[in-house]
mmCIF file with all atom_site columns, C-alpha atoms in Angstrom:
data_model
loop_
_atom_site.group_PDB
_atom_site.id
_atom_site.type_symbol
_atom_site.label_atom_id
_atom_site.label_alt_id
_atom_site.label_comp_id
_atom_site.label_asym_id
_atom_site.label_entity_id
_atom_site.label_seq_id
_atom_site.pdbx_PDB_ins_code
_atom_site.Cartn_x
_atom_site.Cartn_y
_atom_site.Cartn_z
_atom_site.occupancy
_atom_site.B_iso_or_equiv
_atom_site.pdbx_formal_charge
_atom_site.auth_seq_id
_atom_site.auth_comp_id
_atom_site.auth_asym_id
_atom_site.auth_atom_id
_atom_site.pdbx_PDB_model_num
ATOM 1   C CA . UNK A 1 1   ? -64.990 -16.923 -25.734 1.00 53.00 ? 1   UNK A CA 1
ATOM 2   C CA . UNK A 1 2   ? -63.595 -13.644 -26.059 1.00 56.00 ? 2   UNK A CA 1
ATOM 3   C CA . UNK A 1 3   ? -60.572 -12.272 -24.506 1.00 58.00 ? 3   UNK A CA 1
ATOM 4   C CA . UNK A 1 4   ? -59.424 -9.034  -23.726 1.00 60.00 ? 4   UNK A CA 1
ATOM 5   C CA . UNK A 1 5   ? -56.134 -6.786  -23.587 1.00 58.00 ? 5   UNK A CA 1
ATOM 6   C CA . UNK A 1 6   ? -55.915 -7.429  -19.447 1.00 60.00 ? 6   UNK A CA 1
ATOM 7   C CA . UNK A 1 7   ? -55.722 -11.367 -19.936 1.00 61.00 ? 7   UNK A CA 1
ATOM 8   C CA . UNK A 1 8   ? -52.620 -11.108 -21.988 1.00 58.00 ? 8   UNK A CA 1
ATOM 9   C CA . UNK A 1 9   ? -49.486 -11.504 -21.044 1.00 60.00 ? 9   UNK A CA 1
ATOM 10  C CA . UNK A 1 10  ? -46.474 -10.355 -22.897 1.00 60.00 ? 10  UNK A CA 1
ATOM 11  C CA . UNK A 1 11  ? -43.050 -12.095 -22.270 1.00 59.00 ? 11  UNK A CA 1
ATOM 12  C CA . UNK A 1 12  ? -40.595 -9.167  -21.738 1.00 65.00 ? 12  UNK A CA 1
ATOM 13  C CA . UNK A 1 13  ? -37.459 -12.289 -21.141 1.00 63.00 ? 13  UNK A CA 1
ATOM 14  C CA . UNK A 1 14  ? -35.625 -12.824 -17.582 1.00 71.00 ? 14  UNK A CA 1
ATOM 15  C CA . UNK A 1 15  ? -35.865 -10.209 -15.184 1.00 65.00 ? 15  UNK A CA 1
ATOM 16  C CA . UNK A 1 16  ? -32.631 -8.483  -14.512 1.00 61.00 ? 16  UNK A CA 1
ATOM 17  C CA . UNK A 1 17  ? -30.820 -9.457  -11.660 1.00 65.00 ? 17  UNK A CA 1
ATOM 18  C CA . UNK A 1 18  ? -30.889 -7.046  -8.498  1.00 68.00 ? 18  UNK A CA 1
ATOM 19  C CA . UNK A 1 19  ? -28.385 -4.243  -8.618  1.00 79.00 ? 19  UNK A CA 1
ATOM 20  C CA . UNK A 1 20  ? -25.460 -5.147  -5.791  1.00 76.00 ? 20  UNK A CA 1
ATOM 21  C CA . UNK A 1 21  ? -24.960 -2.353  -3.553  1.00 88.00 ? 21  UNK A CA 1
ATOM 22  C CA . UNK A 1 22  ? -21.039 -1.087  -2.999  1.00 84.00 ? 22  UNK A CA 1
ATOM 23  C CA . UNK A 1 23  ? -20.963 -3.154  0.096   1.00 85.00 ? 23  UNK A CA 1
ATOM 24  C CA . UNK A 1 24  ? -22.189 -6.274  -1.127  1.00 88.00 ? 24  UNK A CA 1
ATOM 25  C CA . UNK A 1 25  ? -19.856 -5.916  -4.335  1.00 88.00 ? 25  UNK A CA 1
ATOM 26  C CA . UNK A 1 26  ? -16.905 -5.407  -2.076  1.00 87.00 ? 26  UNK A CA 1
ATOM 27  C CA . UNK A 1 27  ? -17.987 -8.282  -0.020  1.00 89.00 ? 27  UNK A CA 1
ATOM 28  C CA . UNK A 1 28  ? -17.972 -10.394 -2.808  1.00 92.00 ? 28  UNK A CA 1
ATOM 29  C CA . UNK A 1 29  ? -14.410 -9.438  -4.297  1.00 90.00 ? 29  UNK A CA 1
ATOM 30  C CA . UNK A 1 30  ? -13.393 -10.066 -0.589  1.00 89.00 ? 30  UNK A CA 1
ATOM 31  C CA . UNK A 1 31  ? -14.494 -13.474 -0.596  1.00 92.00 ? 31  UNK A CA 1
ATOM 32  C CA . UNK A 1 32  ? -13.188 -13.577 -3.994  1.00 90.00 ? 32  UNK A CA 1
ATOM 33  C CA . UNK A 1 33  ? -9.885  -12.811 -3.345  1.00 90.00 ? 33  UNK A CA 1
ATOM 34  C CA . UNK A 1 34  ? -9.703  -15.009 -0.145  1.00 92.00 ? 34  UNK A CA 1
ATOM 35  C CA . UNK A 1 35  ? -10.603 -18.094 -2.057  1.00 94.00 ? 35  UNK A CA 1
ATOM 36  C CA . UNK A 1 36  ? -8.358  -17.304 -4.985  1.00 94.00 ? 36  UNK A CA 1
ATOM 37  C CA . UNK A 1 37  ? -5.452  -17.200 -2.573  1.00 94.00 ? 37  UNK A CA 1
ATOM 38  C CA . UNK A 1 38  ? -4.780  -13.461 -3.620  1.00 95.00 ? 38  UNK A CA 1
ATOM 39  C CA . UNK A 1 39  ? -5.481  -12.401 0.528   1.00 96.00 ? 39  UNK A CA 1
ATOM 40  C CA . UNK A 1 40  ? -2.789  -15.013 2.108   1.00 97.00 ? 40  UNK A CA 1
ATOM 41  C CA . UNK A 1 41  ? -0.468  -13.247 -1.116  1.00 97.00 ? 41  UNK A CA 1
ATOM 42  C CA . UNK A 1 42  ? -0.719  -10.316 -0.031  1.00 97.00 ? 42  UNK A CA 1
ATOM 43  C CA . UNK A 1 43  ? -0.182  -11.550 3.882   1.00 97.00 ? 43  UNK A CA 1
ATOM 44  C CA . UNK A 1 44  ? 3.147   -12.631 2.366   1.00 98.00 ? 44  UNK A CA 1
ATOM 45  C CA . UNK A 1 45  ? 3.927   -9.825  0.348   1.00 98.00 ? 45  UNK A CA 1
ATOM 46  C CA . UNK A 1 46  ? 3.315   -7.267  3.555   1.00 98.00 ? 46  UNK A CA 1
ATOM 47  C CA . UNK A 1 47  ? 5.402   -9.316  5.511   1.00 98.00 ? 47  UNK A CA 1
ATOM 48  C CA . UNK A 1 48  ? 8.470   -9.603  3.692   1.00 98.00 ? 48  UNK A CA 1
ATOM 49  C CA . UNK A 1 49  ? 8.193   -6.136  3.059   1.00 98.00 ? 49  UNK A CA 1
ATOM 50  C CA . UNK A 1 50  ? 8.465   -5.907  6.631   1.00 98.00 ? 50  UNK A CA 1
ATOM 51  C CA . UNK A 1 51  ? 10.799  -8.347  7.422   1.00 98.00 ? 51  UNK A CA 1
ATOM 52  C CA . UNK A 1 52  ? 12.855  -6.690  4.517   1.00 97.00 ? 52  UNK A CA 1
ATOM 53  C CA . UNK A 1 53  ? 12.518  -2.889  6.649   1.00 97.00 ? 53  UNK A CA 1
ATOM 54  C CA . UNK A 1 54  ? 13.342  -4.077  9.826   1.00 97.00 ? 54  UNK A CA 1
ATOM 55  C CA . UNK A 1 55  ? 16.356  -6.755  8.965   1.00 96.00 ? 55  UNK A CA 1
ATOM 56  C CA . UNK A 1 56  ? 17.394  -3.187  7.147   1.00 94.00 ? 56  UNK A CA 1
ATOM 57  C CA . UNK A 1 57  ? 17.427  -0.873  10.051  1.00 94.00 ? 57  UNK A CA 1
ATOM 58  C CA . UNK A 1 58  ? 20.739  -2.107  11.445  1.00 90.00 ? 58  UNK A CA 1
ATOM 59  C CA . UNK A 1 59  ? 22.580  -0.726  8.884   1.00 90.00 ? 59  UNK A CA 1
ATOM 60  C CA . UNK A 1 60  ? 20.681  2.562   9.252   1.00 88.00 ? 60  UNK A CA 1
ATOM 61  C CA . UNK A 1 61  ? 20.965  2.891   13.221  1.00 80.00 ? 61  UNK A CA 1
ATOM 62  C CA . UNK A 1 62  ? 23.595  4.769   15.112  1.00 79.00 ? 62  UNK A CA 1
ATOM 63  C CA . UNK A 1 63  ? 23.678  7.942   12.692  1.00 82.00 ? 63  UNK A CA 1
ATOM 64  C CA . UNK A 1 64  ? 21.375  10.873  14.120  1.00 86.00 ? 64  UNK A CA 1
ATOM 65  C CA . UNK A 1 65  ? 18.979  10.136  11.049  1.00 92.00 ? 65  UNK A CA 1
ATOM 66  C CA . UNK A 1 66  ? 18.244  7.000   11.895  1.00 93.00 ? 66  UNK A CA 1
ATOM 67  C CA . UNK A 1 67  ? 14.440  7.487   12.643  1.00 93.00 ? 67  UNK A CA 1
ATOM 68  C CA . UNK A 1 68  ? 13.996  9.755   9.979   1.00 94.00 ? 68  UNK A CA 1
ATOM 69  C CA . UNK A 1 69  ? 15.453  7.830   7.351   1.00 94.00 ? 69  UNK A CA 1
ATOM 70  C CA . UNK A 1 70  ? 13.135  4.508   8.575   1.00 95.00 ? 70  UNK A CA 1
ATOM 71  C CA . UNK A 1 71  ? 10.373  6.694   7.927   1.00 94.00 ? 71  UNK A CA 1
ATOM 72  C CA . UNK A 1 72  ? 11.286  7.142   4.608   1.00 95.00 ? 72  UNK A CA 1
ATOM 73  C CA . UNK A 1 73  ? 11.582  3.639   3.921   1.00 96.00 ? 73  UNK A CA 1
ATOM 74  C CA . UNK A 1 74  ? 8.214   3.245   5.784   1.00 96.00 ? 74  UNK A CA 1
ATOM 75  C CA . UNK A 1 75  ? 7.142   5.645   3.407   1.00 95.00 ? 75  UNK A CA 1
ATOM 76  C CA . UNK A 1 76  ? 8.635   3.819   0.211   1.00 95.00 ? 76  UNK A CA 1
ATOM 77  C CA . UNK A 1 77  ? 6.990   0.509   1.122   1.00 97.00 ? 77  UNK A CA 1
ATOM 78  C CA . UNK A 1 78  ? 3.791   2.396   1.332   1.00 95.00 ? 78  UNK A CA 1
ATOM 79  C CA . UNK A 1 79  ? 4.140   4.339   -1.916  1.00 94.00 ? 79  UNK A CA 1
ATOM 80  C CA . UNK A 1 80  ? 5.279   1.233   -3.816  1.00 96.00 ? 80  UNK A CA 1
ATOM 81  C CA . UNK A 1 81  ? 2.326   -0.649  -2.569  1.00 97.00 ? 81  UNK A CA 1
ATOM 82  C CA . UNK A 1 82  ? 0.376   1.712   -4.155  1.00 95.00 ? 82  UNK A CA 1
ATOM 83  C CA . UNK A 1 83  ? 1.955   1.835   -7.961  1.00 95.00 ? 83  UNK A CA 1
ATOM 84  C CA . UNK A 1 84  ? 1.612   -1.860  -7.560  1.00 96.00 ? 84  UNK A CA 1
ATOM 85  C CA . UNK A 1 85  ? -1.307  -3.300  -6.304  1.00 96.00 ? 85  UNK A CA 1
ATOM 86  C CA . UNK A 1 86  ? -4.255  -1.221  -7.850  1.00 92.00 ? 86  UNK A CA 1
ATOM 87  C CA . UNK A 1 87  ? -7.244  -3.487  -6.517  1.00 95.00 ? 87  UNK A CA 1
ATOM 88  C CA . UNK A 1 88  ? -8.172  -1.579  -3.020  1.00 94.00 ? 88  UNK A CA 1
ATOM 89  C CA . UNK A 1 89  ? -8.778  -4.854  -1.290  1.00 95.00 ? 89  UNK A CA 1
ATOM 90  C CA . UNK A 1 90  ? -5.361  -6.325  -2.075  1.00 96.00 ? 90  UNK A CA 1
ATOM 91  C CA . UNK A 1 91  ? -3.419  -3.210  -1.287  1.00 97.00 ? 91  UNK A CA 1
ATOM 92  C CA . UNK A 1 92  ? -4.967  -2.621  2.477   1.00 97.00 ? 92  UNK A CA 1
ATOM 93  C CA . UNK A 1 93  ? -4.541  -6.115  2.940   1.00 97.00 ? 93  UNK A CA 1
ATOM 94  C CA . UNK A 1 94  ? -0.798  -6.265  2.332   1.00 98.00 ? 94  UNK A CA 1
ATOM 95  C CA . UNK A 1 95  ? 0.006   -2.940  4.018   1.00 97.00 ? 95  UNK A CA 1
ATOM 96  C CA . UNK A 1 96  ? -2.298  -3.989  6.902   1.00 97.00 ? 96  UNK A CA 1
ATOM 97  C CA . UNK A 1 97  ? 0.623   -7.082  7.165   1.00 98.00 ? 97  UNK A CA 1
ATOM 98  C CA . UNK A 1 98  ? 3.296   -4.734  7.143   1.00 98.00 ? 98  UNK A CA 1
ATOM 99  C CA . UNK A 1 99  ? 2.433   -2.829  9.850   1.00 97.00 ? 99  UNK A CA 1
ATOM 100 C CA . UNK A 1 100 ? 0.853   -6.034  11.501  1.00 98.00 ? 100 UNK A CA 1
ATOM 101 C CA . UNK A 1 101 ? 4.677   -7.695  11.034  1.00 98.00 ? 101 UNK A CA 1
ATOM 102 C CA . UNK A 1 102 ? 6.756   -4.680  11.788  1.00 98.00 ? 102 UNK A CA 1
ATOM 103 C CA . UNK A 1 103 ? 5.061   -4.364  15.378  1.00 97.00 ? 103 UNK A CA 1
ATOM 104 C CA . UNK A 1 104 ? 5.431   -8.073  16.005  1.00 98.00 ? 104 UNK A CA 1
ATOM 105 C CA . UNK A 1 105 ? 9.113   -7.809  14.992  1.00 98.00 ? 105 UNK A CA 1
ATOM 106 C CA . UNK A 1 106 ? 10.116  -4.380  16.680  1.00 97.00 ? 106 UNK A CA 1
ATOM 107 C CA . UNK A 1 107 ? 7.499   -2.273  18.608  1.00 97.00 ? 107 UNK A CA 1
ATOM 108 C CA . UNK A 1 108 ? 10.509  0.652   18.622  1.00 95.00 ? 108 UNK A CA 1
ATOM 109 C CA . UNK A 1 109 ? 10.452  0.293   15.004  1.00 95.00 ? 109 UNK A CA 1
ATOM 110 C CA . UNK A 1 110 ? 7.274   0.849   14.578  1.00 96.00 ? 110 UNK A CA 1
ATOM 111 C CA . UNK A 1 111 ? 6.740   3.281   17.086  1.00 94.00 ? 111 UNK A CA 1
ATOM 112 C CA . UNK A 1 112 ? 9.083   5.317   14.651  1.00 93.00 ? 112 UNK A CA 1
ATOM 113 C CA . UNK A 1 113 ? 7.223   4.665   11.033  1.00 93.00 ? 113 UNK A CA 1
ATOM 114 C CA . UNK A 1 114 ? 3.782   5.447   12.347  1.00 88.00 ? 114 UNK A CA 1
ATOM 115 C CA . UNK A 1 115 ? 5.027   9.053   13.012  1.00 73.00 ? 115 UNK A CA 1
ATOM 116 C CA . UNK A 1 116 ? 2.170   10.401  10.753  1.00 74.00 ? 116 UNK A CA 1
ATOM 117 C CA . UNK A 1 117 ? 3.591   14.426  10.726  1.00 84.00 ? 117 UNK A CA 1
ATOM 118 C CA . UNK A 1 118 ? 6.594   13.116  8.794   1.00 87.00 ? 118 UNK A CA 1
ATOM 119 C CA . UNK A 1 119 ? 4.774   10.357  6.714   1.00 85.00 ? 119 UNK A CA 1
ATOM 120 C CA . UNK A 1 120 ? 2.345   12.958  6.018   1.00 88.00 ? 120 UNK A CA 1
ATOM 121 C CA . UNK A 1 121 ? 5.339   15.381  4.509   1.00 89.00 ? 121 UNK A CA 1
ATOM 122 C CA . UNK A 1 122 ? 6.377   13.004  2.303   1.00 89.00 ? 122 UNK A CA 1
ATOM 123 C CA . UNK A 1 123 ? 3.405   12.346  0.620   1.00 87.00 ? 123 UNK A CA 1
ATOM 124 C CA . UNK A 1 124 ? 2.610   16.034  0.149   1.00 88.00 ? 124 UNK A CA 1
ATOM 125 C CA . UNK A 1 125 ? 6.404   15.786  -1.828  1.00 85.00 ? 125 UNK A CA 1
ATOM 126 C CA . UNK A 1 126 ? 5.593   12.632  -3.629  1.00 81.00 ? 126 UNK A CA 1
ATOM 127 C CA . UNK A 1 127 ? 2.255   14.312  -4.962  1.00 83.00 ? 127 UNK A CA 1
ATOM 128 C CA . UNK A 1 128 ? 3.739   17.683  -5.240  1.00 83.00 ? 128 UNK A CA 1
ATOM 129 C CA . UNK A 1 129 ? 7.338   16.847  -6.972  1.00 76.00 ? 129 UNK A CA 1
ATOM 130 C CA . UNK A 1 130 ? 6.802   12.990  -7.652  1.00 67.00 ? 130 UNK A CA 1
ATOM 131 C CA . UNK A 1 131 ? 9.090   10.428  -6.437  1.00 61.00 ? 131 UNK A CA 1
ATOM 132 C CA . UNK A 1 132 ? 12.459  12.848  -7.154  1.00 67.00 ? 132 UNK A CA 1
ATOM 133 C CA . UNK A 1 133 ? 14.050  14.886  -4.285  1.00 80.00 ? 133 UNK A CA 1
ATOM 134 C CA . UNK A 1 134 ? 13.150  12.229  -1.158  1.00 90.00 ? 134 UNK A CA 1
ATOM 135 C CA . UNK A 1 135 ? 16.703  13.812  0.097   1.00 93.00 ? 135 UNK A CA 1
ATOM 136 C CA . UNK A 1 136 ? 15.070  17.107  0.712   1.00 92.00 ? 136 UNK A CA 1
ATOM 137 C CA . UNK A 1 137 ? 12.222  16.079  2.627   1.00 93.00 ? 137 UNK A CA 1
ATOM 138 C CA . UNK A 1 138 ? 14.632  14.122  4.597   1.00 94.00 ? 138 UNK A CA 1
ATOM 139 C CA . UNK A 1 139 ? 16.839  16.880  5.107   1.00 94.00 ? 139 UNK A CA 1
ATOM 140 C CA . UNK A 1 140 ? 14.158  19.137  6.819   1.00 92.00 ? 140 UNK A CA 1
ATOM 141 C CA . UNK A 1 141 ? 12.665  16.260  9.008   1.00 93.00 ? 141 UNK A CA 1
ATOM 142 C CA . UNK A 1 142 ? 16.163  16.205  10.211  1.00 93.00 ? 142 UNK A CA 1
ATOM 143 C CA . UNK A 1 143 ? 16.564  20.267  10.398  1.00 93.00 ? 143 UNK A CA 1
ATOM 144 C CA . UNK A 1 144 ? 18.996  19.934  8.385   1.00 94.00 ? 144 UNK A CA 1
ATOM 145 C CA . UNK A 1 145 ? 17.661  21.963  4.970   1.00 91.00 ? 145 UNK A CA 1
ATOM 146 C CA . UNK A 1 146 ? 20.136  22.441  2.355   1.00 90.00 ? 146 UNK A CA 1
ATOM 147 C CA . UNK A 1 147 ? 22.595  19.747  3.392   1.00 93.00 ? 147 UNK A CA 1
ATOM 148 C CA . UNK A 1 148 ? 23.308  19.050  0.076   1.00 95.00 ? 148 UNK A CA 1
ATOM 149 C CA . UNK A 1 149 ? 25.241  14.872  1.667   1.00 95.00 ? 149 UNK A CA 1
ATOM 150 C CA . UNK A 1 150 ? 21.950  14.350  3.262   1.00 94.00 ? 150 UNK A CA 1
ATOM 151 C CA . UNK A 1 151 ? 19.796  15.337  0.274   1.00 94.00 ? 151 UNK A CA 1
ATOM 152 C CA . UNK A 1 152 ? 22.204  12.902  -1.708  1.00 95.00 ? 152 UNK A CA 1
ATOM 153 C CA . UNK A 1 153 ? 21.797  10.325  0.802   1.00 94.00 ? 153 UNK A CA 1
ATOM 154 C CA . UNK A 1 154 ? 18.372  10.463  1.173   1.00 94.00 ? 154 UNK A CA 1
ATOM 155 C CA . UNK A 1 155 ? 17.923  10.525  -2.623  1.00 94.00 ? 155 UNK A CA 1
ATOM 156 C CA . UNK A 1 156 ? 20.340  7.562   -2.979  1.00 95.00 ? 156 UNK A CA 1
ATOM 157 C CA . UNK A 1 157 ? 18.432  5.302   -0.259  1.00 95.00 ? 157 UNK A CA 1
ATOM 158 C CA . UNK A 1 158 ? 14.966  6.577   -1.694  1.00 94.00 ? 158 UNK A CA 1
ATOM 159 C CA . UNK A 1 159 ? 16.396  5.149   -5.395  1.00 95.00 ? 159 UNK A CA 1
ATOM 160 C CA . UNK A 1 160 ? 18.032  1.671   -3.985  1.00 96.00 ? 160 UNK A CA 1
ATOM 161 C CA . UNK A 1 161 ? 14.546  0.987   -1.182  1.00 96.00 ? 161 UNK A CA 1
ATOM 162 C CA . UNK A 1 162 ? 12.102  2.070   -4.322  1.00 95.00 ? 162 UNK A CA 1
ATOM 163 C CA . UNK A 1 163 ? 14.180  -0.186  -6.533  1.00 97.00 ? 163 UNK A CA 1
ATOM 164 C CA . UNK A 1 164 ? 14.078  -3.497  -3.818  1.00 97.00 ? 164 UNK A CA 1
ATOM 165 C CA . UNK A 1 165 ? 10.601  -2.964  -2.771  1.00 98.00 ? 165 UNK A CA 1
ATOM 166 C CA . UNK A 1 166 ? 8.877   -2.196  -6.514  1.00 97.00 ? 166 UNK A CA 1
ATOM 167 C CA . UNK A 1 167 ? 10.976  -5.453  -7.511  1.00 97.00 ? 167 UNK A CA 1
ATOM 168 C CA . UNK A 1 168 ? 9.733   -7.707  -3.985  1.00 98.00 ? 168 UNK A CA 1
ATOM 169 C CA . UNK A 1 169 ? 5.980   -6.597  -5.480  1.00 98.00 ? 169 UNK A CA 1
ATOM 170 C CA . UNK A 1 170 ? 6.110   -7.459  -8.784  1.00 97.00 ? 170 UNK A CA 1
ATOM 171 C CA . UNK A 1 171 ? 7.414   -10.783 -7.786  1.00 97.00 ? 171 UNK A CA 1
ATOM 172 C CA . UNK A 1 172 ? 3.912   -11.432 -6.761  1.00 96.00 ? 172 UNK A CA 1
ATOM 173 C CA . UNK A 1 173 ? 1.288   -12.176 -9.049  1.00 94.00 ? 173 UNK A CA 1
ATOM 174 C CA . UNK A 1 174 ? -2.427  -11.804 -8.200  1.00 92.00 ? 174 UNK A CA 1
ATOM 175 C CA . UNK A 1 175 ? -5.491  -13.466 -9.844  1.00 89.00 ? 175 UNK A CA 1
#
């Protein structure tokens, strides 16, 4: 019997698996993460974080500042969340926490850090001038532009909060 071209059949090896679409891949890492432990991690992480801000505000309150200056620590969680934790997943989770954790400990405290116009400001600085100079943003949330004790207090507390809240991260390791 004779056989022709059309009755072959050429092995061409295992056919690739199918392409995962963005969704499905960042389904997966979310499962991922959850059953590494990395997700209940980062629960902790945002909540100390919070914990840390709010056991923090007391010795903040009574000057005129006060709100402005939590929002720069709001800010300085946020910011150091972001130099730290470079996996997307991991990073909403944890700052998801913090705010989840600051409401549950003080709805007036954050009533004040979810003031987006001054939030906003400060990341325009922090992309514009880096993490130098907090003081002056301060300084004009407060109207106060050019108050050169401000500037250094806002600079100092931007410094020691960046310092405590980049160390509180790295404390964490992730899978």
């Amino acid at each position: 019997m004779f056989q022709t071209d059309d009755d072959m059949k050429i092995y061409e090896g295992e056919p690739a698996p199918p392409e995962r679409t963005p969704g499905e891949e960042s389904a997966r890492q979310y499962v991922a993460h959850r059953e590494n432990g990395n997700l209940e991690k980062t629960r902790q992480l945002g909540e100390l974080l919070a914990q840390t801000l709010v056991g923090d505000s007391g010795r903040l309150s009574g000057g005129p500042d006060y709100h402005q200056k939590l929002v720069l620590l709001s800010f300085l969680v946020s910011d150091e969340l972001e130099a730290g934790l470079t996996d997307g997943i991991l990073l909403k989770s944890a700052a998801a926490a913090f705010r989840n954790r600051v409401e549950e400990l003080s709805p007036e405290i954050f009533a004040i850090i979810t003031d987006s116009t001054a939030f906003t400001l400060y990341i325009l600085h922090d992309r514009k001038s880096g993490d130098e100079e907090c003081g002056r943003v301060l300084a004009e949330l407060c109207e106060r532009d050019g108050d050169e004790d401000l500037i250094r207090e806002g600079n100092a507390l931007a410094k020691e909060y960046r310092a405590l809240f980049s160390g509180i991260i790295q404390s964490y390791t992730f899978q």
